Structures are given as structure tokens and as C-alpha cells.
Tab-separated table of C-alpha atoms in Angstrom:
chain	number	residue	atom	x	y	z
V	1	UNK	CA	-29.726	28.976	-11.676
V	2	UNK	CA	-31.337	32.303	-12.015
V	3	UNK	CA	-34.262	31.288	-10.146
V	4	UNK	CA	-32.211	29.787	-7.185
V	5	UNK	CA	-30.231	32.993	-7.217
V	6	UNK	CA	-33.447	35.010	-6.845
V	7	UNK	CA	-35.059	32.525	-4.185
V	8	UNK	CA	-31.869	32.270	-1.989
V	9	UNK	CA	-31.690	35.855	-0.940
V	10	UNK	CA	-35.593	35.936	-0.648
V	11	UNK	CA	-35.409	33.260	1.720
V	12	UNK	CA	-32.777	35.103	3.793
V	13	UNK	CA	-35.090	38.113	3.798
V	14	UNK	CA	-37.993	36.091	5.334
V	15	UNK	CA	-36.341	34.667	8.449
V	16	UNK	CA	-35.526	38.036	10.073
V	17	UNK	CA	-39.204	38.922	9.864
V	18	UNK	CA	-40.319	35.981	12.028
V	19	UNK	CA	-37.307	35.450	14.424
V	20	UNK	CA	-35.633	38.484	16.197
V	21	UNK	CA	-32.751	38.782	18.457
V	22	UNK	CA	-31.253	35.543	19.963
V	23	UNK	CA	-34.035	33.463	18.224
V	24	UNK	CA	-32.691	34.464	14.733
V	25	UNK	CA	-29.524	32.462	15.370
V	26	UNK	CA	-31.395	29.504	16.133
V	27	UNK	CA	-33.848	29.918	13.281
V	28	UNK	CA	-30.815	30.210	10.837
V	29	UNK	CA	-29.259	26.916	12.482
V	30	UNK	CA	-32.669	25.121	11.828
V	31	UNK	CA	-32.780	26.336	8.363
V	32	UNK	CA	-29.395	25.071	7.789
V	33	UNK	CA	-30.225	21.833	9.239
V	34	UNK	CA	-33.112	21.283	6.914
V	35	UNK	CA	-30.703	22.122	3.979
V	36	UNK	CA	-28.472	19.463	5.229
V	37	UNK	CA	-31.336	16.799	5.625
V	38	UNK	CA	-33.256	17.596	2.221
V	39	UNK	CA	-30.346	16.104	0.078
V	40	UNK	CA	-29.694	13.192	2.384
V	41	UNK	CA	-33.246	12.142	2.073
V	42	UNK	CA	-33.971	13.403	-1.428
V	43	UNK	CA	-31.129	11.947	-3.475
V	44	UNK	CA	-31.429	8.315	-2.199
V	45	UNK	CA	-35.357	8.704	-2.903
V	46	UNK	CA	-34.828	9.925	-6.458
V	47	UNK	CA	-32.179	7.271	-7.240
V	48	UNK	CA	-34.749	4.648	-6.122
V	49	UNK	CA	-37.512	6.057	-8.130
V	50	UNK	CA	-35.207	6.144	-11.273
V	51	UNK	CA	-34.163	2.554	-10.596
V	52	UNK	CA	-37.511	0.790	-9.882
V	53	UNK	CA	-39.465	3.008	-12.053
V	54	UNK	CA	-38.891	5.513	-14.844
V	55	UNK	CA	-37.391	8.905	-15.211
V	56	UNK	CA	-40.665	10.689	-15.572
V	57	UNK	CA	-41.888	9.370	-12.300
V	58	UNK	CA	-38.982	10.808	-10.221
V	59	UNK	CA	-39.492	14.269	-12.239
V	60	UNK	CA	-43.152	14.160	-11.253
V	61	UNK	CA	-42.394	13.802	-7.732
V	62	UNK	CA	-39.774	16.623	-8.048
V	63	UNK	CA	-42.584	18.756	-9.426
V	64	UNK	CA	-44.907	17.911	-6.679
V	65	UNK	CA	-42.251	18.751	-3.892
V	66	UNK	CA	-41.873	21.866	-5.850
V	67	UNK	CA	-45.562	22.632	-5.882
V	68	UNK	CA	-45.622	22.045	-1.947
V	69	UNK	CA	-42.704	24.449	-1.555
V	70	UNK	CA	-44.535	26.988	-3.397
V	71	UNK	CA	-47.634	26.413	-1.322
V	72	UNK	CA	-45.748	26.910	1.941
V	73	UNK	CA	-44.328	30.257	0.630
V	74	UNK	CA	-47.701	31.500	-0.245
V	75	UNK	CA	-48.894	30.477	3.250
V	76	UNK	CA	-46.063	32.273	5.135
V	77	UNK	CA	-46.233	35.634	3.015
V	78	UNK	CA	-49.976	35.858	3.197
V	79	UNK	CA	-51.017	39.252	4.245
V	80	UNK	CA	-47.566	40.954	3.377
V	81	UNK	CA	-48.108	44.521	2.149
V	82	UNK	CA	-46.099	45.810	-0.775
V	83	UNK	CA	-43.097	48.171	0.152
V	84	UNK	CA	-43.764	51.839	-0.492
V	85	UNK	CA	-41.275	52.860	-3.479
V	86	UNK	CA	-38.921	55.528	-3.067
V	87	UNK	CA	-39.863	58.543	-5.311
V	88	UNK	CA	-37.657	59.032	-8.154
V	89	UNK	CA	-35.590	55.687	-7.730
V	90	UNK	CA	-35.837	53.249	-10.452
V	91	UNK	CA	-35.186	49.555	-10.326
V	92	UNK	CA	-32.287	50.058	-12.449
V	93	UNK	CA	-30.896	52.641	-9.962
V	94	UNK	CA	-31.431	50.170	-7.078
V	95	UNK	CA	-29.706	47.480	-8.819
V	96	UNK	CA	-26.432	48.431	-7.234
V	97	UNK	CA	-27.832	48.675	-3.675
V	98	UNK	CA	-26.079	45.605	-2.468
V	99	UNK	CA	-22.507	46.910	-3.374
V	100	UNK	CA	-23.233	50.542	-2.033
V	101	UNK	CA	-24.042	48.811	1.176
V	102	UNK	CA	-20.872	46.949	1.340
V	103	UNK	CA	-18.996	50.434	0.618
V	104	UNK	CA	-20.924	52.197	3.383
V	105	UNK	CA	-21.036	49.499	6.039
V	106	UNK	CA	-17.706	48.191	7.296
V	107	UNK	CA	-19.110	45.395	9.164
V	108	UNK	CA	-21.007	44.051	6.226
V	109	UNK	CA	-17.996	44.357	3.964
V	110	UNK	CA	-15.724	42.599	6.413
V	111	UNK	CA	-18.675	39.838	6.674
V	112	UNK	CA	-18.722	39.637	2.832
V	113	UNK	CA	-14.985	39.030	2.673
V	114	UNK	CA	-15.244	36.431	5.444
V	115	UNK	CA	-17.960	34.559	3.587
V	116	UNK	CA	-16.160	34.988	0.031
V	117	UNK	CA	-12.878	33.646	1.424
V	118	UNK	CA	-14.248	30.549	3.166
V	119	UNK	CA	-16.477	29.531	-0.005
V	120	UNK	CA	-13.567	30.176	-2.342
V	121	UNK	CA	-11.262	27.972	-0.291
V	122	UNK	CA	-13.886	25.269	0.247
V	123	UNK	CA	-15.563	24.750	-3.181
V	124	UNK	CA	-12.588	23.407	-5.175
V	125	UNK	CA	-11.376	20.935	-2.710
V	126	UNK	CA	-14.659	19.445	-2.119
V	127	UNK	CA	-15.753	19.426	-5.621
V	128	UNK	CA	-12.506	18.686	-7.464
V	129	UNK	CA	-9.544	17.882	-5.354
V	130	UNK	CA	-11.014	15.388	-3.060
V	131	UNK	CA	-11.706	12.863	-5.970
V	132	UNK	CA	-8.234	13.731	-7.393
V	133	UNK	CA	-6.515	13.146	-3.981
V	134	UNK	CA	-8.290	9.925	-3.592
V	135	UNK	CA	-7.364	8.797	-7.012
V	136	UNK	CA	-3.755	9.596	-6.431
V	137	UNK	CA	-3.721	7.463	-3.196
V	138	UNK	CA	-5.649	4.610	-4.949
V	139	UNK	CA	-8.249	4.723	-2.315
V	140	UNK	CA	-11.024	3.855	-4.557
V	141	UNK	CA	-14.026	6.157	-5.349
V	142	UNK	CA	-16.147	4.908	-2.335
V	143	UNK	CA	-13.621	6.920	-0.084
V	144	UNK	CA	-15.022	10.094	-1.642
V	145	UNK	CA	-18.576	9.171	-0.587
V	146	UNK	CA	-17.418	8.072	3.015
V	147	UNK	CA	-15.495	11.543	3.414
V	148	UNK	CA	-18.400	13.668	2.139
V	149	UNK	CA	-20.881	11.792	4.364
V	150	UNK	CA	-18.716	12.091	7.403
V	151	UNK	CA	-18.835	15.867	6.664
V	152	UNK	CA	-22.522	16.033	6.086
V	153	UNK	CA	-23.159	14.086	9.258
V	154	UNK	CA	-20.950	16.605	11.261
V	155	UNK	CA	-22.625	19.580	9.675
V	156	UNK	CA	-26.128	18.152	10.371
V	157	UNK	CA	-25.302	17.366	13.965
V	158	UNK	CA	-23.944	20.760	14.846
V	159	UNK	CA	-26.714	22.520	13.002
V	160	UNK	CA	-29.178	20.657	15.297
V	161	UNK	CA	-27.279	21.822	18.231
V	162	UNK	CA	-27.339	25.483	17.025
V	163	UNK	CA	-31.075	25.171	16.443
V	164	UNK	CA	-31.291	24.155	20.108
V	165	UNK	CA	-28.881	26.323	21.739
V	166	UNK	CA	-27.089	28.794	19.312
V	167	UNK	CA	-28.161	31.714	21.299
V	168	UNK	CA	-26.124	30.434	24.347
V	169	UNK	CA	-22.857	30.140	22.340
V	170	UNK	CA	-21.096	33.438	22.029
V	171	UNK	CA	-20.850	35.050	18.463
V	172	UNK	CA	-17.297	35.056	18.718
V	173	UNK	CA	-16.969	31.399	19.117
V	174	UNK	CA	-19.591	30.592	16.377
V	175	UNK	CA	-17.903	32.825	14.022
V	176	UNK	CA	-14.159	33.370	14.753
V	177	UNK	CA	-13.202	30.254	16.546
V	178	UNK	CA	-14.935	27.811	14.154
V	179	UNK	CA	-13.634	29.920	11.210
V	180	UNK	CA	-10.184	29.392	12.315
V	181	UNK	CA	-10.833	25.500	12.867
V	182	UNK	CA	-12.275	25.277	9.552
V	183	UNK	CA	-9.451	26.831	7.873
V	184	UNK	CA	-6.947	24.488	9.811
V	185	UNK	CA	-9.280	21.490	8.858
V	186	UNK	CA	-9.185	22.304	5.234
V	187	UNK	CA	-5.349	22.682	5.350
V	188	UNK	CA	-4.891	19.387	7.357
V	189	UNK	CA	-7.171	17.465	5.070
V	190	UNK	CA	-4.691	17.659	2.125
V	191	UNK	CA	-2.050	15.897	4.365
V	192	UNK	CA	-3.946	13.166	5.584
V	193	UNK	CA	-2.311	9.566	5.008
V	194	UNK	CA	-5.510	7.340	5.190
V	195	UNK	CA	-9.109	7.316	4.355
V	196	UNK	CA	-9.772	7.056	8.072
V	197	UNK	CA	-7.914	9.919	9.149
V	198	UNK	CA	-9.325	11.965	6.186
V	199	UNK	CA	-12.719	10.877	7.225
V	200	UNK	CA	-12.400	12.038	10.901
V	201	UNK	CA	-11.090	15.415	9.850
V	202	UNK	CA	-13.859	15.850	7.321
V	203	UNK	CA	-16.321	15.224	10.158
V	204	UNK	CA	-14.822	17.790	12.492
V	205	UNK	CA	-14.988	20.251	9.551
V	206	UNK	CA	-18.388	19.459	9.049
V	207	UNK	CA	-19.038	20.070	12.925
V	208	UNK	CA	-17.446	23.599	12.510
V	209	UNK	CA	-19.324	24.305	9.431
V	210	UNK	CA	-22.623	23.637	10.777
V	211	UNK	CA	-22.053	26.306	13.538
V	212	UNK	CA	-20.016	28.905	11.311
V	213	UNK	CA	-22.450	29.124	8.237
V	214	UNK	CA	-25.480	30.048	10.066
V	215	UNK	CA	-23.384	32.412	12.330
V	216	UNK	CA	-22.251	34.349	9.186
V	217	UNK	CA	-25.846	34.542	7.869
V	218	UNK	CA	-27.317	35.696	11.300
V	219	UNK	CA	-24.595	38.415	11.835
V	220	UNK	CA	-25.143	39.653	8.053
V	221	UNK	CA	-28.848	39.939	8.778
V	222	UNK	CA	-28.368	41.749	11.922
V	223	UNK	CA	-25.991	44.094	10.480
V	224	UNK	CA	-27.731	44.955	7.333
V	225	UNK	CA	-30.419	47.959	7.381
V	226	UNK	CA	-33.773	46.361	7.437
V	227	UNK	CA	-34.881	48.483	4.301
V	228	UNK	CA	-32.086	46.955	2.352
V	229	UNK	CA	-32.301	43.498	3.569
V	230	UNK	CA	-32.862	41.960	0.189
V	231	UNK	CA	-29.952	43.877	-1.480
V	232	UNK	CA	-27.677	42.653	1.622
V	233	UNK	CA	-28.759	39.000	1.328
V	234	UNK	CA	-28.032	39.037	-2.543
V	235	UNK	CA	-24.489	40.102	-2.016
V	236	UNK	CA	-24.168	37.190	0.710
V	237	UNK	CA	-25.396	34.803	-1.883
V	238	UNK	CA	-22.927	36.277	-4.360
V	239	UNK	CA	-20.110	35.549	-1.787
V	240	UNK	CA	-21.385	32.089	-1.143
V	241	UNK	CA	-22.915	30.054	-3.998
V	242	UNK	CA	-21.729	32.449	-6.464
V	243	UNK	CA	-18.178	31.681	-5.778
V	244	UNK	CA	-18.174	28.019	-6.566
V	245	UNK	CA	-17.518	28.038	-10.332
V	246	UNK	CA	-14.839	30.700	-9.880
V	247	UNK	CA	-13.244	28.761	-7.249
V	248	UNK	CA	-13.124	25.528	-9.544
V	249	UNK	CA	-12.017	27.463	-12.507
V	250	UNK	CA	-9.186	29.375	-10.653
V	251	UNK	CA	-7.779	26.642	-8.562
V	252	UNK	CA	-8.193	24.042	-11.196
V	253	UNK	CA	-5.893	25.963	-13.505
V	254	UNK	CA	-3.355	26.577	-10.603
V	255	UNK	CA	-3.362	22.911	-9.796
V	256	UNK	CA	-1.942	22.152	-13.242
V	257	UNK	CA	1.135	23.897	-12.210
V	258	UNK	CA	1.398	23.511	-8.588
V	259	UNK	CA	-0.105	20.030	-8.153
V	260	UNK	CA	-3.413	18.871	-6.308
V	261	UNK	CA	-1.912	18.927	-2.681
V	262	UNK	CA	-0.040	22.275	-3.021
V	263	UNK	CA	-3.149	24.021	-4.369
V	264	UNK	CA	-5.205	22.439	-1.588
V	265	UNK	CA	-2.837	23.846	1.051
V	266	UNK	CA	-3.098	27.128	-0.776
V	267	UNK	CA	-7.035	26.946	-0.212
V	268	UNK	CA	-6.492	26.303	3.488
V	269	UNK	CA	-4.136	29.242	3.650
V	270	UNK	CA	-6.703	31.453	1.895
V	271	UNK	CA	-9.574	30.290	4.370
V	272	UNK	CA	-7.688	31.748	7.419
V	273	UNK	CA	-8.549	35.058	6.103
V	274	UNK	CA	-12.290	34.379	6.924
V	275	UNK	CA	-11.793	34.432	10.817
V	276	UNK	CA	-9.518	37.520	10.547
V	277	UNK	CA	-12.108	39.344	8.445
V	278	UNK	CA	-14.752	38.133	11.117
V	279	UNK	CA	-12.710	39.747	13.979
V	280	UNK	CA	-12.575	43.037	11.945
V	281	UNK	CA	-16.307	42.949	11.437
V	282	UNK	CA	-17.268	42.347	15.052
V	283	UNK	CA	-14.899	45.448	15.994
V	284	UNK	CA	-17.318	47.604	13.846
V	285	UNK	CA	-20.782	48.314	15.417
V	286	UNK	CA	-23.815	47.566	13.375
V	287	UNK	CA	-24.784	50.880	11.609
V	288	UNK	CA	-28.206	52.277	11.818
V	289	UNK	CA	-30.585	52.009	9.103
V	290	UNK	CA	-30.176	54.627	6.241
V	291	UNK	CA	-32.344	57.729	5.929
V	292	UNK	CA	-35.522	57.499	3.996
V	293	UNK	CA	-36.202	53.896	4.641
V	294	UNK	CA	-38.584	51.670	2.533
V	295	UNK	CA	-40.837	49.608	4.824
V	296	UNK	CA	-40.690	45.971	4.764
V	297	UNK	CA	-43.506	43.861	3.546
V	298	UNK	CA	-44.598	42.931	7.097
V	299	UNK	CA	-47.519	40.719	7.779
V	300	UNK	CA	-50.633	42.750	8.081
V	301	UNK	CA	-51.562	41.178	11.507
V	302	UNK	CA	-48.197	42.722	12.818
């Protein structure tokens, strides 16, 4: 978990180095599409290896794919130069850079709120509430797989569309309109009377998610000072994957008193804060880079 927490922001720093302007939106959509495809292909493959072979074989394949990943990183970062350190600034002092960025840059701050509320509202329904709701209705455990598969297919499809033409879709649509649709979808999912209707709404939520997620990352990258990109992406990761355990703990406790459906509706209401925060973020211009910049480790060829 610690290593993934370091690798995620680092990946977010790399993309803006290779893609600029309109191409950055397409690059983030393509990256999102790869993240969707990987578990779809990897999970069945791993299960097959464990079923027909032994556990050590599946673990070996996992280790090999990790080595390939490392080799790719070594290739794309070859020739990068070390950033020039700021005189008198220690690593401990810079450890709070991400939060200082949020305090100084209103656009980043509102985008942080948008990502935080959306992930907080989505983690508990997907991880906990969905199986509980299915159990309450007596639909069978297979319904959980069908609903999650529909969401993944929808997200994969819209990510592919974004990779091809995200730069042609206005940021307001990709960020605010889809955010409002996501919130409405989360709200409606709690009220669906059948597996078919729940699956259809989940597919729609996935379609919107495949556009909204990369849009949040793209605007965050474009708004952050280049010399503080690592700190900025770390705070975005905190608002994203870092919220899952908090969401599960908070809303699971609330559901004991309010019930599953009512708590799910509360999550949908919280999700509506995301598009509102996105509107406020778009109203603030991207701030210029701070003084005394630290050069990014750009490729030597550049």
C-alpha cells in the first residue's frame, strides 16, 4: 500500500512531461482505459493459473509482470536529470508542500474537494452497500458481479472515447455535467427495483465516470505549478484512493443507524458537492508557477 501510494502520484507526474495541452486530456483517458482493462484481463488469468496450476505459478507471473513494469519505467525515464534542490529547504520541510499548494491555489483546492466528495460518496456503495442491497432483495450474489461488470464496461467504453477525442469535448461537459450525472446515478441506484434496472444505471454511471475521472486529473495537472507537480498529485491521490477506507468506516457506521438505502442516498447527496466544487474551480484561473522554481527532471533530449 505504501509503495502504491508513492507510485500513483509519480505516474501522474510523468504524463504531463510527455503530453501537453489538448493531448494531455487524451493521454489521461488512455491511461484510465489501461487501468480498466488490466483487472479485466488480469483477474481471470490469475484465477485460471491458480485453478489449473499452483499458487506459486500465479505469483511468479505476477512478479514477471512487475519486472516488465519496472523495465518500462526505466526506459521512459532514461535521461532524466535530477532536479536542482532549493538551498536551505529540507525534505522534512517540503513534506507539507501539497497542503500548502491547496492553501495558495483556489483552483487546486476546489478540485481537491471535487475529487474527495466524489470518491467518498462512491467507495462505500460500491464496496459495501451493493452486496448488502442485493442480499436484502434476494437477487443472488451473481447480481453483484453483473452490476460491477456493467459499470466497468461503461467506464472502459467512455475512456476509449476520451482517448480518441477528449480534446474535442469541453472541459465543462467532461467535468461538471458528468459529475452531476454521476451524483444523480449514485442516488438513483439505491432506488432501483430490479437487477436489470440497477445494471442499466450502473452502466450509465460507468460511462460518466470514464470521462469525469480523467478530466479531474487533467485539470489538476494543468492547474498545478510544474515545479510542485509531485506534491500536487500526492494530494490528489489522497483525495482519491486514500478516501476508500475512510468512506467504508464512516458510512458503514452510519448505515447501522440509518439503514443501507438511506445511507446510500446520503452518499448520492454528498456526490453533488463534486460538480459544484468543479464549477467553483473553473471560475478561478490557473495560478502562475511559484517563485524560486525547482526544475523538473525532463529528458536530456528535450
